[in-house]
PDB file of C-alpha atoms in Angstrom:
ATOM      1  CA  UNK A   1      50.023  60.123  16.247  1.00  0.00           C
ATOM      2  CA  UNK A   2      48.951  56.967  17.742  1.00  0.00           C
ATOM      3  CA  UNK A   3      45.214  56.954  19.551  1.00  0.00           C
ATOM      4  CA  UNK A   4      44.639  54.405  22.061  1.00  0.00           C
ATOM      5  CA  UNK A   5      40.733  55.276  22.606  1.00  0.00           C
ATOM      6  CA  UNK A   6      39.355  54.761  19.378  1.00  0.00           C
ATOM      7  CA  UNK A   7      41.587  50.995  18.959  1.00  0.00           C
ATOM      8  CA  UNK A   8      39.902  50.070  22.366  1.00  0.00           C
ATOM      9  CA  UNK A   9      36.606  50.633  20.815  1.00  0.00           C
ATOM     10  CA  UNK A  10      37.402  48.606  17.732  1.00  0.00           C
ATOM     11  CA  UNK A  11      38.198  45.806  19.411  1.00  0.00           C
ATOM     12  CA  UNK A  12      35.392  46.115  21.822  1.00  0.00           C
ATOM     13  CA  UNK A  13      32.925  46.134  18.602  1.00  0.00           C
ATOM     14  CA  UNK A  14      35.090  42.970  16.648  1.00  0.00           C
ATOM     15  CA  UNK A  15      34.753  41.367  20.229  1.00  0.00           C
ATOM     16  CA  UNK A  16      31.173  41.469  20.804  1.00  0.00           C
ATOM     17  CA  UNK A  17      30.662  40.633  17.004  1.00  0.00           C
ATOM     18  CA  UNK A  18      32.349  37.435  17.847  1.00  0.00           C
ATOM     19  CA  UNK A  19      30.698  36.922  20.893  1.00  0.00           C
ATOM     20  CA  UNK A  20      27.608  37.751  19.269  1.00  0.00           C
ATOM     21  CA  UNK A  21      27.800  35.041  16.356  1.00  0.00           C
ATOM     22  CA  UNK A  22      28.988  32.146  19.011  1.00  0.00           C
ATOM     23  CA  UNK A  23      26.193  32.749  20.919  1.00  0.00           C
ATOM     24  CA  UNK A  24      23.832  32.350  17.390  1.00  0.00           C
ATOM     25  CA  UNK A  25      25.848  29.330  16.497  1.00  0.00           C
ATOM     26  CA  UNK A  26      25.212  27.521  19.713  1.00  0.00           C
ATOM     27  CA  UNK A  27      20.869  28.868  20.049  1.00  0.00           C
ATOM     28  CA  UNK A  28      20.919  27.767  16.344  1.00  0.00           C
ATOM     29  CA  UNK A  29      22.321  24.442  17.616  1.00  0.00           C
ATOM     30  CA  UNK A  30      20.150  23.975  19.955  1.00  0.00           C
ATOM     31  CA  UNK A  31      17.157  24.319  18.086  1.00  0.00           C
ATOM     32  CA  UNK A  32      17.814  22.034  15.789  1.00  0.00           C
ATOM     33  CA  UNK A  33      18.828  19.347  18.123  1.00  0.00           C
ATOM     34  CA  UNK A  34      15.538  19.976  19.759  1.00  0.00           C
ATOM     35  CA  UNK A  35      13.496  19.577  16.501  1.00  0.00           C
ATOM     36  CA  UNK A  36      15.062  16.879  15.611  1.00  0.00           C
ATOM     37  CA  UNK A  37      14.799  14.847  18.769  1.00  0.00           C
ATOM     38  CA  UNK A  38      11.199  15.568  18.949  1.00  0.00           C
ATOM     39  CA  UNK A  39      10.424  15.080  15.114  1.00  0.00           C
ATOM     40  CA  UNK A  40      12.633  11.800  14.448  1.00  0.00           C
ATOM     41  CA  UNK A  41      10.029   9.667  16.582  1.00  0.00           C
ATOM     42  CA  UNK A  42       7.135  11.148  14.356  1.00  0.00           C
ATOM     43  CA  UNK A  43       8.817  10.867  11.354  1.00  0.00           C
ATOM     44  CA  UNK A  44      10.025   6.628  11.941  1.00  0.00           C
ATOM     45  CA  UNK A  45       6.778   6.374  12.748  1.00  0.00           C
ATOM     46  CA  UNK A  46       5.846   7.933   9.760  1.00  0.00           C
ATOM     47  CA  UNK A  47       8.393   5.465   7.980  1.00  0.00           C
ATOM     48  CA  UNK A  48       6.720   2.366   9.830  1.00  0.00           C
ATOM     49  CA  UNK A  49       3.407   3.073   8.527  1.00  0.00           C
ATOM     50  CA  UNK A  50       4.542   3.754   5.058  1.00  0.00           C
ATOM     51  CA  UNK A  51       6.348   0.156   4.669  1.00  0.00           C
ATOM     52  CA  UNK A  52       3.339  -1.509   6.202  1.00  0.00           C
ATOM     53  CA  UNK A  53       1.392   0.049   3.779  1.00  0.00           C
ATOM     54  CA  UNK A  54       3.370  -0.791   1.246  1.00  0.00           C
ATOM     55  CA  UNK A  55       4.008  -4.376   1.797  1.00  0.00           C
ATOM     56  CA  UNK A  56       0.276  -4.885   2.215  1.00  0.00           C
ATOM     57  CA  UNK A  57      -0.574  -3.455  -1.122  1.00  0.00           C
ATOM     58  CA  UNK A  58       2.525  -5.717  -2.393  1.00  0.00           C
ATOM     59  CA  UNK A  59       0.632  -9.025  -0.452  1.00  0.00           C
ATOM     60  CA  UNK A  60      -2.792  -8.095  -2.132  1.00  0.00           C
ATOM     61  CA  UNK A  61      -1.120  -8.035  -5.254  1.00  0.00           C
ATOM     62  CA  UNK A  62       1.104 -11.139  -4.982  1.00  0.00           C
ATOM     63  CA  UNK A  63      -2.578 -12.667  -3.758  1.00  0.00           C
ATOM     64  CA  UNK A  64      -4.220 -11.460  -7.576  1.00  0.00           C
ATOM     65  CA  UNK A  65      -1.487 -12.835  -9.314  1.00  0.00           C
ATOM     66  CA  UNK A  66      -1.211 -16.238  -7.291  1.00  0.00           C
ATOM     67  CA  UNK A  67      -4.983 -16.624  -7.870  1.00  0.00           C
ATOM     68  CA  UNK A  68      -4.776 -14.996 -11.430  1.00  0.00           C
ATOM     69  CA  UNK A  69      -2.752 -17.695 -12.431  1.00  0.00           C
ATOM     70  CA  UNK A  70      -4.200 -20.901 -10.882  1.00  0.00           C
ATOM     71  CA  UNK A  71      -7.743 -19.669 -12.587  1.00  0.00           C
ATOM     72  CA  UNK A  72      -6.169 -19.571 -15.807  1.00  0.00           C
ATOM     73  CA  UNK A  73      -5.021 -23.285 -15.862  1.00  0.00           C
ATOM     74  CA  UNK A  74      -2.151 -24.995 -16.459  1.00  0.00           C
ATOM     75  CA  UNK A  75       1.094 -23.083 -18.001  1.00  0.00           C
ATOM     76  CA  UNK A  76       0.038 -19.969 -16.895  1.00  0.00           C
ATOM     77  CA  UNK A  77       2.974 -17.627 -15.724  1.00  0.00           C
ATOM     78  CA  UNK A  78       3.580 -14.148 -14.425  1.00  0.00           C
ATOM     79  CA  UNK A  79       6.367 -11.949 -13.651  1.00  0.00           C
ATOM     80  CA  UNK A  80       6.512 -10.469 -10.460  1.00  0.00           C
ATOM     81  CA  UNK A  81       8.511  -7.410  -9.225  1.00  0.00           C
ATOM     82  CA  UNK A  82       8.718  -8.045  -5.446  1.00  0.00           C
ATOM     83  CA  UNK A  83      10.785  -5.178  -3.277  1.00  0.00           C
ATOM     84  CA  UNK A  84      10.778  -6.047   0.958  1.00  0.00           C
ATOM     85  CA  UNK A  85      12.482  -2.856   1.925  1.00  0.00           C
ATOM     86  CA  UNK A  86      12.287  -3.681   5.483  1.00  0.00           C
ATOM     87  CA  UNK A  87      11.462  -7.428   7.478  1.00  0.00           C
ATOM     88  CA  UNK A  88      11.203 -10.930   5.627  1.00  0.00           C
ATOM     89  CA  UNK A  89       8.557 -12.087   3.468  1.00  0.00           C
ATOM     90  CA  UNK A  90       8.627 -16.005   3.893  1.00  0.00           C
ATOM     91  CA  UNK A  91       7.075 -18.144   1.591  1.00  0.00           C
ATOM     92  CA  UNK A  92       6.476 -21.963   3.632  1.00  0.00           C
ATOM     93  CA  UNK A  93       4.873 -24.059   0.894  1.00  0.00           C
ATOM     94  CA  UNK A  94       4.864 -27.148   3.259  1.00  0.00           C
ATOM     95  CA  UNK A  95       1.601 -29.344   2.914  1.00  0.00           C
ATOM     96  CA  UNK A  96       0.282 -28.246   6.048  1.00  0.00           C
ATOM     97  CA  UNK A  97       0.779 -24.591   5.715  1.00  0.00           C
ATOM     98  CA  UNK A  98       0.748 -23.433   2.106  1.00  0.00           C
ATOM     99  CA  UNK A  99       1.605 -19.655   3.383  1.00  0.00           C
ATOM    100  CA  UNK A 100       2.797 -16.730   2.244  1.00  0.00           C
ATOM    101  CA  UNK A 101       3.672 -14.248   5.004  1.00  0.00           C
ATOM    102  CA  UNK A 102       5.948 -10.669   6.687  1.00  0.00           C
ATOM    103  CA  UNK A 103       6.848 -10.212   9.242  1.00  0.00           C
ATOM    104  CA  UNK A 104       8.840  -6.694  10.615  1.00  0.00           C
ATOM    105  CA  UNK A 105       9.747  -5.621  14.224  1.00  0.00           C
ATOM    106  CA  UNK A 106       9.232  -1.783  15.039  1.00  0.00           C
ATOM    107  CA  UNK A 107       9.579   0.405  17.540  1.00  0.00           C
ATOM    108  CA  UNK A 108       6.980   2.215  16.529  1.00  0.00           C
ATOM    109  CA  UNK A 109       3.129   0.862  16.131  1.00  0.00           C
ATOM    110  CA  UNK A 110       2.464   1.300  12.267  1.00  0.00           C
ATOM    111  CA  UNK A 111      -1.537   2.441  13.107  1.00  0.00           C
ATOM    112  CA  UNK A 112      -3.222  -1.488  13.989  1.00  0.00           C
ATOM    113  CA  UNK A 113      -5.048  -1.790  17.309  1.00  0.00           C
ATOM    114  CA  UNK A 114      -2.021  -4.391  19.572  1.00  0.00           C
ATOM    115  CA  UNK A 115      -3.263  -7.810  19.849  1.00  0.00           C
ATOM    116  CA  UNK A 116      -5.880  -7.723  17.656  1.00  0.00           C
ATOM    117  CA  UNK A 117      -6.459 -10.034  14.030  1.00  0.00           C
ATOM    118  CA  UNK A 118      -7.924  -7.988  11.072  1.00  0.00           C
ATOM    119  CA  UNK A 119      -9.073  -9.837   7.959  1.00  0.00           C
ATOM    120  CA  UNK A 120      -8.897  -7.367   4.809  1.00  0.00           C
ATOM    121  CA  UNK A 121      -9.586  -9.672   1.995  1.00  0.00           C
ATOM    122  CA  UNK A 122      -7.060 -12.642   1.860  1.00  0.00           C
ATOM    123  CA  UNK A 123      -4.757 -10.996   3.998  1.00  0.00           C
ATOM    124  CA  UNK A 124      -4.861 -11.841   7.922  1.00  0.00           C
ATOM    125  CA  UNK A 125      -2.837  -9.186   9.820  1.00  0.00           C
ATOM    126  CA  UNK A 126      -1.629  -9.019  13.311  1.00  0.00           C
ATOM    127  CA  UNK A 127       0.133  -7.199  15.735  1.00  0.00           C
ATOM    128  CA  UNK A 128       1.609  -8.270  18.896  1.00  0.00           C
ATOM    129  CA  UNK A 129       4.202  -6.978  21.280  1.00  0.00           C
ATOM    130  CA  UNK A 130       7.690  -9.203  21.176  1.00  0.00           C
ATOM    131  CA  UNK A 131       9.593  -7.357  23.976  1.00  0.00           C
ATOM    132  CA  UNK A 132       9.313  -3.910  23.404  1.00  0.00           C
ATOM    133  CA  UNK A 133       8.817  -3.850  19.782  1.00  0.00           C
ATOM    134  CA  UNK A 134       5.750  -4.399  17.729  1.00  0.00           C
ATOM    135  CA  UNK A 135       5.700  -7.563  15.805  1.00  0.00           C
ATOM    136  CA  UNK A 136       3.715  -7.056  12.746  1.00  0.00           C
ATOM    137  CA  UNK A 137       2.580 -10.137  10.454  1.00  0.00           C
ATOM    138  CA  UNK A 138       0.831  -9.871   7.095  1.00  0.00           C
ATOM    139  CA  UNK A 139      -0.679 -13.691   6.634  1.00  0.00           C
ATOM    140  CA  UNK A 140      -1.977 -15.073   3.124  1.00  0.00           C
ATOM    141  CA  UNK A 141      -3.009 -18.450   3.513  1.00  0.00           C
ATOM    142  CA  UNK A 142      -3.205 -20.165   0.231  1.00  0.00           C
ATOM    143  CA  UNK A 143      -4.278 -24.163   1.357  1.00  0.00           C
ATOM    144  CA  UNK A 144      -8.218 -23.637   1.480  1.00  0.00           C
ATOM    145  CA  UNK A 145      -7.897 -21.468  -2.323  1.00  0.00           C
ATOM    146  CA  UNK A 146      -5.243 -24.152  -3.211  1.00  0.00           C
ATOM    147  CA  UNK A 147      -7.170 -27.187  -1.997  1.00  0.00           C
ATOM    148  CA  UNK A 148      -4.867 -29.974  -3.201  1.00  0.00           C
ATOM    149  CA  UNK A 149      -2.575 -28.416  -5.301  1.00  0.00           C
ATOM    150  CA  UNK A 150       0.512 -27.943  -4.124  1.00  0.00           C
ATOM    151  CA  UNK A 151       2.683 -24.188  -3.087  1.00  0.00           C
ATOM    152  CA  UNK A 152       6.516 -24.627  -4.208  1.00  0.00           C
ATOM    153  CA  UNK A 153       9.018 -22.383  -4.266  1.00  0.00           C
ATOM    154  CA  UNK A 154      11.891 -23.050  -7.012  1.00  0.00           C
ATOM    155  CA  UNK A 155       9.945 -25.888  -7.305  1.00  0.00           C
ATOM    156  CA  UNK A 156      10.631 -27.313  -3.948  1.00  0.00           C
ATOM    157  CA  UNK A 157       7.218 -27.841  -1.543  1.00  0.00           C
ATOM    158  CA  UNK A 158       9.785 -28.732   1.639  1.00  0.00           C
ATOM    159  CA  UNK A 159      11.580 -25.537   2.410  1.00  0.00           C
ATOM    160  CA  UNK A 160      11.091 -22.024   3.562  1.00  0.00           C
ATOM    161  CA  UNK A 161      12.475 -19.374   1.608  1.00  0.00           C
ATOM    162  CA  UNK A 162      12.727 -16.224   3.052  1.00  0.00           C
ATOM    163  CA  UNK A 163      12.951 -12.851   1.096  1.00  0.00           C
ATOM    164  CA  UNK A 164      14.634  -9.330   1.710  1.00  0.00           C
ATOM    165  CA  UNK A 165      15.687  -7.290  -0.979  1.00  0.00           C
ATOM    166  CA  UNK A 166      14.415  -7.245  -4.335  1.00  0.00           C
ATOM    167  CA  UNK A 167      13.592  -9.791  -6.171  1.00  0.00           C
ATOM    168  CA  UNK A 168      12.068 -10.521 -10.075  1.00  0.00           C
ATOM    169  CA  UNK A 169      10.089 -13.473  -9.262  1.00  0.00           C
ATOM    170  CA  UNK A 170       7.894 -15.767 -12.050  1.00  0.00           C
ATOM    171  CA  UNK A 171       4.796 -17.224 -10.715  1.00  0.00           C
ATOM    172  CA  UNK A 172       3.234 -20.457 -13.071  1.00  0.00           C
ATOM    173  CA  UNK A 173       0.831 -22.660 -12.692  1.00  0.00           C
ATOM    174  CA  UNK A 174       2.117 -26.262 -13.201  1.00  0.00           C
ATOM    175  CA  UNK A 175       1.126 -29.669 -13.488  1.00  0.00           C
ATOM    176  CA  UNK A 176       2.742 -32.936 -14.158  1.00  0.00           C
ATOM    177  CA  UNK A 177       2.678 -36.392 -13.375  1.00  0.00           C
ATOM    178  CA  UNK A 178       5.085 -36.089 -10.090  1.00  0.00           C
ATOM    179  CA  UNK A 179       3.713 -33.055  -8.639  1.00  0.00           C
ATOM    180  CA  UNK A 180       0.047 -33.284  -9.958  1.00  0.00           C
ATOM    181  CA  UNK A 181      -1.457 -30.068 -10.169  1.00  0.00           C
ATOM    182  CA  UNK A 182       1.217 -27.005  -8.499  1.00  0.00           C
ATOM    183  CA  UNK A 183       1.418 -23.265  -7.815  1.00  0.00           C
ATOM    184  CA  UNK A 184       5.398 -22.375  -8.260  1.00  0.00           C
ATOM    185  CA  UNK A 185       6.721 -19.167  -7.097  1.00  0.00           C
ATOM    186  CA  UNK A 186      10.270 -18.892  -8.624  1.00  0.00           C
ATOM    187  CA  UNK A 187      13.036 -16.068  -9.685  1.00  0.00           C
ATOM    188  CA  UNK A 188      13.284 -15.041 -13.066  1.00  0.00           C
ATOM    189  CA  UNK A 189      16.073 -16.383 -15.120  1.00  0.00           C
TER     190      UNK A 189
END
């Protein structure tokens, strides 16, 4: 015999089960779309602060290893991992500026008071608005240390070169008759 009651009922049941898990499915969506637009903004932030910090421990090093080498004299060299995951790190080893600096636009401030210069050690940083990012700028200014030596790059003292990426760099202390007396940042061969 065929029953029409109980079929009704089982369908009801698979019915509301379906209901029941599309309803689930779209809270479920919702709460993630909520925690993520609320935690994305703390966790670039997070990111911004991370690569500042990074790239400052990677300009106080680059500073010990410039100076490292000058002190030691003539023929001195060192190898140099250098990785700019974000911004440029522009080396300007024109006689007037003998600099080595970054510089990275971010939404987000990476922890630095805005408009302010703080000195830690060598290293001059700033932060200033440029629209409605945050320009940050990690300064090492190599002419007084330097005095009349000269800052190349590939052994050039004319050019900028800027940096993103990674790079295996050699830094050596020079001197010869042309140049006198040098600081040469370089890539590895």
């Amino acid at each position: 015999m065929y029953r029409t009651g109980n079929n009704t009922n089982t369908m009801k049941k698979n019915g509301q089960i379906w209901v029941s898990a599309a309803l689930y499915i779209a809270i479920g969506i919702i709460v993630i779309t909520v925690v993520l637009s609320a935690g994305l903004p703390f966790i670039n932030k997070i990111q911004t602060k991370n690569n500042f910090m990074q790239t400052k421990g990677l300009m106080h090093d680059l500073n010990e290893i410039t100076k490292g080498v000058m002190l030691e004299g003539a023929g001195s060299k060192r190898p140099m991992l250098l990785e700019i995951t974000k911004g440029e790190l522009t080396i300007d080893p024109t006689p007037t500026s003998k600099t080595i600096y970054w510089e990275f636009l971010s939404k987000y401030n990476p922890g630095i008071e805005l408009d302010s210069q703080i000195k830690e050690g060598d290293l001059l940083i700033d932060n200033t608005k440029a629209g409605s990012d945050y320009k940050i700028r990690i300064t090492l200014d190599l002419k007084d240390f330097l005095g009349i030596a000269k800052l190349m790059y590939d052994g050039k003292d004319t050019e900028k070169k800027t940096i993103m990426g990674t790079y295996n760099l050699v830094i050596e202390h020079g001197y010869d008759s042309t140049n006198g007396e040098y600081l040469n940042i370089k890539e590895a061969a």
